[in-house]
Coordinates of C-alpha atoms and ligand atoms in Angstrom, one line a residue:
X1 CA -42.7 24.7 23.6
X2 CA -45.0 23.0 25.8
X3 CA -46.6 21.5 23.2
X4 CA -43.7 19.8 22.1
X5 CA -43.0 18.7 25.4
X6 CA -47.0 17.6 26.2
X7 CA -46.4 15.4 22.8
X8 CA -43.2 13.9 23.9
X9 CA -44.6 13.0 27.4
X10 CA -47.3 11.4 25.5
X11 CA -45.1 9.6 23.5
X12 CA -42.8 7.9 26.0
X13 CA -46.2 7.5 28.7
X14 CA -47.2 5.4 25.5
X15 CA -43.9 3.2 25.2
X16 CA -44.3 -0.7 26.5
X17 CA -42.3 -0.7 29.2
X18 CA -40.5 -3.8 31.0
X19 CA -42.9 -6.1 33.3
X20 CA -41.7 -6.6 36.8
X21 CA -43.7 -10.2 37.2
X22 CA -41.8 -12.6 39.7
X23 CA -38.8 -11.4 38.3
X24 CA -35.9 -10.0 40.6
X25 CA -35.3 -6.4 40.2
X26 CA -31.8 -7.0 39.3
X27 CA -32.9 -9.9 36.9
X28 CA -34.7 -6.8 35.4
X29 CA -32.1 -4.4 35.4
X30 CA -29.9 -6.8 33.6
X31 CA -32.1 -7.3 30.7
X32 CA -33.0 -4.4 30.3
X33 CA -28.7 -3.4 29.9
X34 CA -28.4 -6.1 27.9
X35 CA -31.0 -5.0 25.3
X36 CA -29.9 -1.2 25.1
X37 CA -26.6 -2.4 24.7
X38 CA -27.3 -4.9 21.7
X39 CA -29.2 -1.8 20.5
X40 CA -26.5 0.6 20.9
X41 CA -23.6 -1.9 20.1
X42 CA -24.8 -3.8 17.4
X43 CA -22.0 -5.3 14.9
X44 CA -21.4 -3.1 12.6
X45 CA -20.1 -5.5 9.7
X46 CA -17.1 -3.9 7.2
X47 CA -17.8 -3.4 3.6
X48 CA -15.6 -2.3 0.5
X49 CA -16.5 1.5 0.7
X50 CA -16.6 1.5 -3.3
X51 CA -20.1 -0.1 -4.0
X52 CA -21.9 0.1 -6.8
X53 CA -25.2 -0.3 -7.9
X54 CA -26.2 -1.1 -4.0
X55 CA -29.6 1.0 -3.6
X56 CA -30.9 -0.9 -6.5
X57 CA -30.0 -4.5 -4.8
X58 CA -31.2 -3.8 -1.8
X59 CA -34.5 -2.2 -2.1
X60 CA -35.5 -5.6 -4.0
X61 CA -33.9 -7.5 -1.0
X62 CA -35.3 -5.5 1.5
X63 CA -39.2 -6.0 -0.6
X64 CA -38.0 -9.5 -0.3
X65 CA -37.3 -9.5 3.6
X66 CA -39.5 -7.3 5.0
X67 CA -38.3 -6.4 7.9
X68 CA -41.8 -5.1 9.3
X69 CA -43.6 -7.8 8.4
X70 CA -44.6 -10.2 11.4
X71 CA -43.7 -13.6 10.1
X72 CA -41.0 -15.6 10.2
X73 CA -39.1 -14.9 7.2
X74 CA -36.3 -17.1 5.7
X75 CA -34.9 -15.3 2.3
X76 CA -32.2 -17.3 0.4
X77 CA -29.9 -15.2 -1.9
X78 CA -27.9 -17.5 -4.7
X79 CA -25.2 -16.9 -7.2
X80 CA -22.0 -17.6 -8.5
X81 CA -18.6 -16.7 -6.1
X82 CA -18.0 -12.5 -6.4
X83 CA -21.4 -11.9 -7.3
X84 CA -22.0 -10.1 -4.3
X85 CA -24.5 -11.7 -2.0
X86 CA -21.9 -11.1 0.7
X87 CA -21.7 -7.4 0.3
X88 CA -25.4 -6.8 -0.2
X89 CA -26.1 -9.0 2.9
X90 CA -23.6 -7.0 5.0
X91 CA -25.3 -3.5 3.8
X92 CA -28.9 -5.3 4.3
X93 CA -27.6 -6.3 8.3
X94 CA -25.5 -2.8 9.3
X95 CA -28.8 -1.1 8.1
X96 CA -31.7 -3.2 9.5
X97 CA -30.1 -5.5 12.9
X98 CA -31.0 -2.7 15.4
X99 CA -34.4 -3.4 14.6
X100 CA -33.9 -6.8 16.0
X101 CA -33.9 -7.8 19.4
X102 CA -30.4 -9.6 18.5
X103 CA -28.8 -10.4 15.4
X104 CA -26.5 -12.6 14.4
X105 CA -24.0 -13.0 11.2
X106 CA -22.2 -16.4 10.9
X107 CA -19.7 -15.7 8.4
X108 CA -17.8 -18.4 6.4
X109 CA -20.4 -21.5 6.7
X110 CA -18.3 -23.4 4.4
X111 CA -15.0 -23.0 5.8
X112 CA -15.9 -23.2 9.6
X113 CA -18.1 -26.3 8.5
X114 CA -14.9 -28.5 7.7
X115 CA -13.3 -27.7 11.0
X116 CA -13.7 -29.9 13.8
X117 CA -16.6 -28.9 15.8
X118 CA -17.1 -26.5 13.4
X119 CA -20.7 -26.7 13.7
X120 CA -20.8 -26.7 17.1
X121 CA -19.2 -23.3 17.2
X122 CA -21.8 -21.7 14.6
X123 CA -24.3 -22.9 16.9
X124 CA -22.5 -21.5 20.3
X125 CA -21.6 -17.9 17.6
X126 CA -25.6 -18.1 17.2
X127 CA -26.6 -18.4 21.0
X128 CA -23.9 -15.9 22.3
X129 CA -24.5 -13.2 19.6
X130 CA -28.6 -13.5 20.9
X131 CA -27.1 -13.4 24.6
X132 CA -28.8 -16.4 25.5
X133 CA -25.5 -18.4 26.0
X134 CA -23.8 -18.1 30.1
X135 CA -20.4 -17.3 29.6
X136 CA -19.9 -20.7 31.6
X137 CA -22.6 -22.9 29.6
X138 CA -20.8 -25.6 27.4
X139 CA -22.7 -27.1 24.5
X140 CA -21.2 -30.4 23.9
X141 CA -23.7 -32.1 20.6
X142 CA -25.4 -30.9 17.6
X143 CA -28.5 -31.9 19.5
X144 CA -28.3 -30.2 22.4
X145 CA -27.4 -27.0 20.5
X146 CA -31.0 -27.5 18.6
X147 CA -32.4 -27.9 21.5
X148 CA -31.0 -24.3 23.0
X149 CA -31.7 -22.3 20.5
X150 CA -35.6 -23.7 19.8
X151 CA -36.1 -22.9 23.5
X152 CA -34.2 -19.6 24.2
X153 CA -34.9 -18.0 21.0
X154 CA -38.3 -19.1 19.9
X155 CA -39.2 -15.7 21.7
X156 CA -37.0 -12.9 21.1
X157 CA -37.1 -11.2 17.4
X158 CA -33.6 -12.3 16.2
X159 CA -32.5 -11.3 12.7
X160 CA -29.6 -14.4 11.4
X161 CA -27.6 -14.8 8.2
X162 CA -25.4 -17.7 7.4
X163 CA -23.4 -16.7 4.4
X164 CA -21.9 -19.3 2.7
X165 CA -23.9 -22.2 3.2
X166 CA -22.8 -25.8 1.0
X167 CA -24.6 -28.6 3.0
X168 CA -28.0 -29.1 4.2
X169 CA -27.2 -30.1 7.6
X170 CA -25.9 -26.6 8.1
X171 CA -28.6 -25.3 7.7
X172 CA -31.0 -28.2 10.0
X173 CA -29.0 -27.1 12.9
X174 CA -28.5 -23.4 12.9
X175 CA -32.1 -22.3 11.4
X176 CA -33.6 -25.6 11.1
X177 CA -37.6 -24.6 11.3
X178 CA -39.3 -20.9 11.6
X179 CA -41.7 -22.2 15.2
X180 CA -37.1 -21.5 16.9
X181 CA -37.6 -18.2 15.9
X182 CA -39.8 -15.5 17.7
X183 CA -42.6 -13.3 15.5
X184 CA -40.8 -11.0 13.4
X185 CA -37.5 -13.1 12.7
X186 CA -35.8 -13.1 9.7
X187 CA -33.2 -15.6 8.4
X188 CA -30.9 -15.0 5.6
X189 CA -29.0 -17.5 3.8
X190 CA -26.3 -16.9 1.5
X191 CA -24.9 -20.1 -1.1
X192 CA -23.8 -20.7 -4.3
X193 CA -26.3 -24.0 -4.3
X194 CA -29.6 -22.8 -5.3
X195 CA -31.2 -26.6 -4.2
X196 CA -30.1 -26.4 -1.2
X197 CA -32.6 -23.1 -0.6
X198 CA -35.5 -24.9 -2.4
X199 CA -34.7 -28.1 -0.1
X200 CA -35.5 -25.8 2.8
X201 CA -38.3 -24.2 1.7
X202 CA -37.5 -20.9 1.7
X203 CA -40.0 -18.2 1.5
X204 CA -38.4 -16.2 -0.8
X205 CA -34.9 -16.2 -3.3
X206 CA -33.0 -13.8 -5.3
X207 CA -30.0 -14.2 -7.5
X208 CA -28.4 -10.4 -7.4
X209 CA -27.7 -9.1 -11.2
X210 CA -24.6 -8.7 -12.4
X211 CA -23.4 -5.4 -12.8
X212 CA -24.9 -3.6 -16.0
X213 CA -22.4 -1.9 -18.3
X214 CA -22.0 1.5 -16.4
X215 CA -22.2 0.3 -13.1
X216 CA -19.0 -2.3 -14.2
X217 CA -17.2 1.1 -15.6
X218 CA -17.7 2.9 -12.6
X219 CA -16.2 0.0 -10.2
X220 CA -13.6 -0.9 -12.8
X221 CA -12.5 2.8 -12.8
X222 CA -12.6 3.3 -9.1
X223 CA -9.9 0.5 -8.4
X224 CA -7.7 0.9 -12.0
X225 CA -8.0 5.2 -11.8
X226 CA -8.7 5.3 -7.9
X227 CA -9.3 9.1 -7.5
X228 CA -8.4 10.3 -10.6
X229 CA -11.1 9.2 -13.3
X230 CA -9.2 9.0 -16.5
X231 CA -10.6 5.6 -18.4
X232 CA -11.0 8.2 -20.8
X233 CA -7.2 7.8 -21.7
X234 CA -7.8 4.3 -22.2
X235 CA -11.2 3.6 -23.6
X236 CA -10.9 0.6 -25.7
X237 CA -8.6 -1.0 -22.8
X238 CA -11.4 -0.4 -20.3
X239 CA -14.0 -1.3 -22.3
X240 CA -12.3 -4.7 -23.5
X241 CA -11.7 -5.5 -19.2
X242 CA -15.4 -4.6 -19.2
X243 CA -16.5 -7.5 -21.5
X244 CA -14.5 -10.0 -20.2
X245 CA -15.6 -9.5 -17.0
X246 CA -19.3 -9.5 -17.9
X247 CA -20.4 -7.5 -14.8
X248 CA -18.7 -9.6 -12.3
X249 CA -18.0 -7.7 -9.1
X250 CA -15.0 -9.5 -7.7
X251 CA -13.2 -9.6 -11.7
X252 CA -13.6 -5.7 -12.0
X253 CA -12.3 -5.6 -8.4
X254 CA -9.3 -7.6 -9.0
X255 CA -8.7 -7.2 -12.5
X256 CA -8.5 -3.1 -12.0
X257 CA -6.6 -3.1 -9.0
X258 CA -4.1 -5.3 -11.0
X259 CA -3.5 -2.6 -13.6
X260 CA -3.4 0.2 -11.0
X261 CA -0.8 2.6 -12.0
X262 CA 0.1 0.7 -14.9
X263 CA 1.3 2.2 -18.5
X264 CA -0.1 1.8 -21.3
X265 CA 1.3 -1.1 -23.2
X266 CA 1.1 -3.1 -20.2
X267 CA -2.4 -2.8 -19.7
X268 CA -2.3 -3.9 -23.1
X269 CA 0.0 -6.9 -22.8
X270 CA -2.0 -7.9 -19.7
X271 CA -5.3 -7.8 -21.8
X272 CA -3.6 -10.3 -24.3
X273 CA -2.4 -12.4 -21.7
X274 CA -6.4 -12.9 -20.4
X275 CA -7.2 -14.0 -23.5
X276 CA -4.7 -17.0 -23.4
X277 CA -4.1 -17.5 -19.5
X278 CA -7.2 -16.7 -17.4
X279 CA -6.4 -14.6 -13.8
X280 CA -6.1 -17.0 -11.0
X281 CA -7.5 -15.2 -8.3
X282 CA -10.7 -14.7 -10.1
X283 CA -10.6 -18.6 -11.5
X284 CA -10.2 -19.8 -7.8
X285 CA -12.8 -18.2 -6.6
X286 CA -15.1 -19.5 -9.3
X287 CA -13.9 -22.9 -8.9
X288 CA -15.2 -23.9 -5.5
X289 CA -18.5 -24.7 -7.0
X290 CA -16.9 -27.0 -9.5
X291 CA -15.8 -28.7 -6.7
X292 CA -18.4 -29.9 -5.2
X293 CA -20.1 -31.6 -8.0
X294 CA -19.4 -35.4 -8.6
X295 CA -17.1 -37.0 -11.0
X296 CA -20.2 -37.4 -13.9
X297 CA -21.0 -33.6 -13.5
X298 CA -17.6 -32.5 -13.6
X299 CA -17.8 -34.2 -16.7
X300 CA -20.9 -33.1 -18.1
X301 CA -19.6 -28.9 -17.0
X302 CA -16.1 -29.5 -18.9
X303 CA -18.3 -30.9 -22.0
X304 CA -20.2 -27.7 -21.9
X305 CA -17.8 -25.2 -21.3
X306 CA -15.7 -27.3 -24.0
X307 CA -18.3 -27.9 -27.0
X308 CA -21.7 -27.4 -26.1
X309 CA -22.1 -23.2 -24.9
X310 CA -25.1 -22.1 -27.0
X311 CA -26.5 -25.4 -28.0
X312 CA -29.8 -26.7 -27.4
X313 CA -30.5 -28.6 -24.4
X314 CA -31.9 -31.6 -25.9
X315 CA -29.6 -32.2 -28.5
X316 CA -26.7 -31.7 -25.8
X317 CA -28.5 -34.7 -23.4
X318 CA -28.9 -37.2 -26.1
X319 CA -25.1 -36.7 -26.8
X320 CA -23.8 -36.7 -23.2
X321 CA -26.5 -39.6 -22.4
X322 CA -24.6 -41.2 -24.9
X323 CA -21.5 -41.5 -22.5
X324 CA -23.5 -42.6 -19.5
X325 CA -23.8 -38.7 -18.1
X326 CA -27.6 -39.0 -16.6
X327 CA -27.3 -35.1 -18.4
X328 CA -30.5 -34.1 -17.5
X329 CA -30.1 -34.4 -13.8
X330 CA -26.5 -33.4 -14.4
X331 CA -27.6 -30.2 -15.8
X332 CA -30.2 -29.2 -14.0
X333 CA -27.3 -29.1 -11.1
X334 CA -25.2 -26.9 -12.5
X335 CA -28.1 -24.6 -13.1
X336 CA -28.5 -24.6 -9.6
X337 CA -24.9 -24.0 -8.8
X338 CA -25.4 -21.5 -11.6
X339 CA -22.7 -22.7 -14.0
X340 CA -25.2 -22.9 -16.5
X341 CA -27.8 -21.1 -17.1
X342 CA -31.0 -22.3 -19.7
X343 CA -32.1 -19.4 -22.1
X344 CA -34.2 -20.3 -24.8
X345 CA -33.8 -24.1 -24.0
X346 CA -30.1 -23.2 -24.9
X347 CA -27.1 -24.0 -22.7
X348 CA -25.5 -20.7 -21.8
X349 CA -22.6 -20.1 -18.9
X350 CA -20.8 -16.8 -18.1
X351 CA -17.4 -16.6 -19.7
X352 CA -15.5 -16.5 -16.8
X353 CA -17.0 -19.9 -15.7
X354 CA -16.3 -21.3 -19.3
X355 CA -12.7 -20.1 -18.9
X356 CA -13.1 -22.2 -15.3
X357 CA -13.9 -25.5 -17.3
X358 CA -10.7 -24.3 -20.2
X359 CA -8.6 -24.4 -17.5
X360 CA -9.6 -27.0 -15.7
X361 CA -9.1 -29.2 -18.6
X362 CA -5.4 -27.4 -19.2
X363 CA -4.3 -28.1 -15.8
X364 CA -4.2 -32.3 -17.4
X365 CA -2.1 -31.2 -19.6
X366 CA 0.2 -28.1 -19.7
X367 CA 2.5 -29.2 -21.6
X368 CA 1.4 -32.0 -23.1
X369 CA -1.9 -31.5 -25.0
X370 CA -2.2 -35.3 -25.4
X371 CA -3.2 -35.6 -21.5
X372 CA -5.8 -33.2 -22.1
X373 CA -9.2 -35.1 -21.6
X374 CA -10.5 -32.4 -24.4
X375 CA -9.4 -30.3 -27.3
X376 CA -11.6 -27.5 -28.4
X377 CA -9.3 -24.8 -30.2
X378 CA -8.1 -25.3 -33.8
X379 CA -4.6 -24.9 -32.7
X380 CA -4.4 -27.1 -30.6
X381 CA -6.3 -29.8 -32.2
X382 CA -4.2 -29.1 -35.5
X383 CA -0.8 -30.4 -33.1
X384 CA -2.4 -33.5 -31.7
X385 CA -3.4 -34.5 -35.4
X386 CA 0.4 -33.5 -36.7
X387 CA 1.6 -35.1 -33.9
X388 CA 0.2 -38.3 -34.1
X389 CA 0.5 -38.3 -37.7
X390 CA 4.1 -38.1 -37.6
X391 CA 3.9 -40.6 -34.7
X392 CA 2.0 -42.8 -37.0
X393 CA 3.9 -42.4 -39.9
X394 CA 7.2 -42.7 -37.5
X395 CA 5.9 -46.3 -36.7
X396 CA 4.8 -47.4 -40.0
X397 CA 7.7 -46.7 -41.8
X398 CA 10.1 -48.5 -38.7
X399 CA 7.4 -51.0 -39.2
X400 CA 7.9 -51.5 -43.0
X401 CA 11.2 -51.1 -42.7
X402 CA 11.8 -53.5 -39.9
X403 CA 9.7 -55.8 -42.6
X404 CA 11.5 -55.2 -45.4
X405 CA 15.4 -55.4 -43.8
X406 CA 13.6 -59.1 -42.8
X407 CA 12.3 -60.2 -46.2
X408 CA 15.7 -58.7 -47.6
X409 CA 17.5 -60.6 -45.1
X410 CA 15.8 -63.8 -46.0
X411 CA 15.9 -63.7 -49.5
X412 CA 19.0 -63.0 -49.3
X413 CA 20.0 -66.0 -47.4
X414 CA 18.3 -68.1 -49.9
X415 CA 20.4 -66.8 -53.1
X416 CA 23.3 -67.7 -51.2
X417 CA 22.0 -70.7 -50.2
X418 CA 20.9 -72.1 -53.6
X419 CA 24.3 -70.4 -54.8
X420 CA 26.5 -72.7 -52.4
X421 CA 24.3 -75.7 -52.9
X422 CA 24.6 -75.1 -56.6
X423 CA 28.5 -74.8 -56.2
X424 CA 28.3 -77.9 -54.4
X425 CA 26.6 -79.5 -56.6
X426 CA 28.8 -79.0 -59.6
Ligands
ADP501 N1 -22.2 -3.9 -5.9 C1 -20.9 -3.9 -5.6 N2 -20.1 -2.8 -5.8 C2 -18.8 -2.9 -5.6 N3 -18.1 -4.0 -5.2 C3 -18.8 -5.1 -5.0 C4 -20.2 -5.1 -5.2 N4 -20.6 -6.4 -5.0 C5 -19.6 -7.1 -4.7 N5 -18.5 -6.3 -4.7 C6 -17.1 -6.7 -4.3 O1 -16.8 -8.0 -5.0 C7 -16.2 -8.8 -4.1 C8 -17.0 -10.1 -4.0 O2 -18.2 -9.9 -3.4 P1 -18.8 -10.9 -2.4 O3 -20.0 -10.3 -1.8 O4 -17.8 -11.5 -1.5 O5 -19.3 -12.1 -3.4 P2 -20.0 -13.5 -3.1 O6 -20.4 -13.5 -1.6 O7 -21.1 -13.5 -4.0 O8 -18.9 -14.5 -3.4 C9 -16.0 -8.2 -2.8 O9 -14.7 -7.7 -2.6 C10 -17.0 -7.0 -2.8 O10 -16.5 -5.9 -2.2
MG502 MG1 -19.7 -14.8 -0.1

């Protein structure tokens, strides 16, 4: 017993302890409430309680970060939307921020970005969550809010995550350079833009995995089953949803709470229905990154998702550069908005993104193919070519006939003519 208690005294005698320099006591007192508090009260961010496949995901991102390590850190984690860089950087911040001095998670980049002032209130979110920001401070430009968090943070051991990021200027004034942050910092940024992370020189990246096959099972089941496990009822169903969604998080997620308590053949009529009409919700969420491309990449995407999946990359750019596409720059940004991914200088995209671009082109044209900037399925070719064959074939024969009555018409006049004239005549 006094053992324990000799090695516990020698413990805390061994703790750093506050300085009292010029400082007033109460300063003191204050900052030392205010850091037991952050410690104690840290945000605890929520999470789906059904993750899968987590542990593996974050013991690479956590090698990645190192949180020990005394360097500024800035990590960048890329992917396409419902991948899950959100989720693992939630888990990553609940389980490491009260190793920080402060810690701060600025949710939503993208959205708040396109408010007014948007900016300015990541950068005020920033300050206050460190508790460097008076309740009555205001912070009225982009440059002034720079300038408060070089010189209020450049000492304290903050740990910061912007999820979400799309523009570079997002980044310049929230976690601009690693001399704001104090030893030991670590910056996360989440983004579906992989340049934007090499234009900021990160220090490390990772692109999370999709699910693997079991680990898509198990979240599949847990939202179409929920607590009781019977995919076993429906194997071929399950294991159909399973490919389609090629480990996609947020399609397992949606796609099995859609057929929640559903029978049989409509899990089945459902399944047919993906194969012609893709699910929205998924879709959506997928198409943000398509639009933020420009007009020639847009093209260059819908080409690929259209006619070119699984083709070599060469042969793809001398056809596209063909129409004036710049395709090697083109493509190389959809790699880095991972639309498309190069695999044995092949073009390659998941199918859900190719189902993006399928749709996109429908949405010209849903009823009428003939807007459609692009036809890639036999059926649909086969009625535009019957179609304008009859149309063709409509117009030549109104043609010829319209022709014909005329040439009729005139000879005609000209037998009676020469047949009056001749009466005449005798
Ligand atoms: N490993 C996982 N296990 C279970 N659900 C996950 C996993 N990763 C993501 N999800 C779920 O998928 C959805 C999308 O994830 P999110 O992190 O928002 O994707 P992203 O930020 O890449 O767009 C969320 O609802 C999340 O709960
Ligand atoms: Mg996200």
């Amino acid at each position: 017993m006094i053992q324990k208690w000799r090695s516990a005294l020698r413990e805390v005698a061994n703790l750093a302890g506050y300085e009292l320099q010029t400082e007033y006591e109460s300063e003191i007192v204050t900052r030392i409430v205010q850091d037991i508090l952050s410690k104690l009260m840290y945000e605890h961010l929520h999470v789906d309680e059904k993750l899968v496949g987590m542990d593996f995901r974050l013991k690479r991102l956590n090698s990645l970060i190192s949180v020990d390590s005394k360097d500024v850190r800035m990590v960048g984690i890329y992917g396409i939307g419902g991948i899950g860089k959100t989720t693992i950087t939630k888990v990553f911040y609940n389980q490491n921020s009260h190793q920080f001095q402060s810690s701060s998670f600025l949710a939503n980049i993208r959205e708040i970005f396109k408010e007014n002032r948007g900016l300015l209130r990541l950068q005020k979110k920033l300050l206050r969550d460190a508790q460097v920001l008076g309740v009555n401070e205001k912070l009225t430009t982009f440059d002034e809010g720079i300038n408060m968090i070089k010189s209020r943070l450049c000492h304290k051991k903050v740990l910061v995550v912007l999820d979400d990021a799309d523009h570079w200027s997002q980044l310049k004034s929230l976690v601009g350079k690693r001399d704001w942050f104090g030893e030991g910092s670590k910056i996360i940024i989440t983004t579906r833009n992989k340049h934007l992370l090499i234009e900021h020189e990160m220090d490390e990246l990772y692109e999370p995995p999709m699910l693997n096959t079991n680990e898509a099972l198990d979240l599949f089941s847990e939202y179409a089953f929920r607590r009781n496990h019977r995919h076993d009822d429906y194997p071929s169903l399950s294991n159909r949803i399973i490919y389609y969604c090629q480990g996609l998080p947020f399609a397992l997620k949606v796609l099995g709470s859609s057929l929640f308590s559903k029978t049989h053949g409509q899990w089945k009529s459902e399944l047919d229905k993906l194969a012609l009409e893709p699910n929205m919700d998924i879709i959506n969420v997928l198409r943000i990154s398509y639009e933020g491309l420009s007009n020639t990449q847009k093209n260059i995407f819908l080409d690929i998702a259209c006619f070119f999946k699984g083709e070599y990359k060469d042969f793809v750019i001398k056809i596209l550069d063909g129409c004036g596409f710049f395709a090697e720059s083109g493509i190389g940004v959809l790699n880095d908005r991972c639309l498309v991914t190069i695999l044995d200088r092949k073009l390659w995209m998941h199918d859900l993104i190719q189902q993006l671009g399928w749709e996109i082109v429908r949405e010209q044209g849903y009823t009428n193919i003939g807007r459609r900037s692009r036809l890639w399925n036999f059926v649909d070719v086969q009625h535009m070519l019957i179609k304008k064959t009859v149309l063709f074939m409509h117009t030549y024969i109104c043609y010829n006939f319209s022709v014909f009555m005329l040439v009729y018409v005139y000879y005609a006049f000209l037998i009676l003519h020469s047949y009056f004239l001749g009466n005449k005549c005798n």
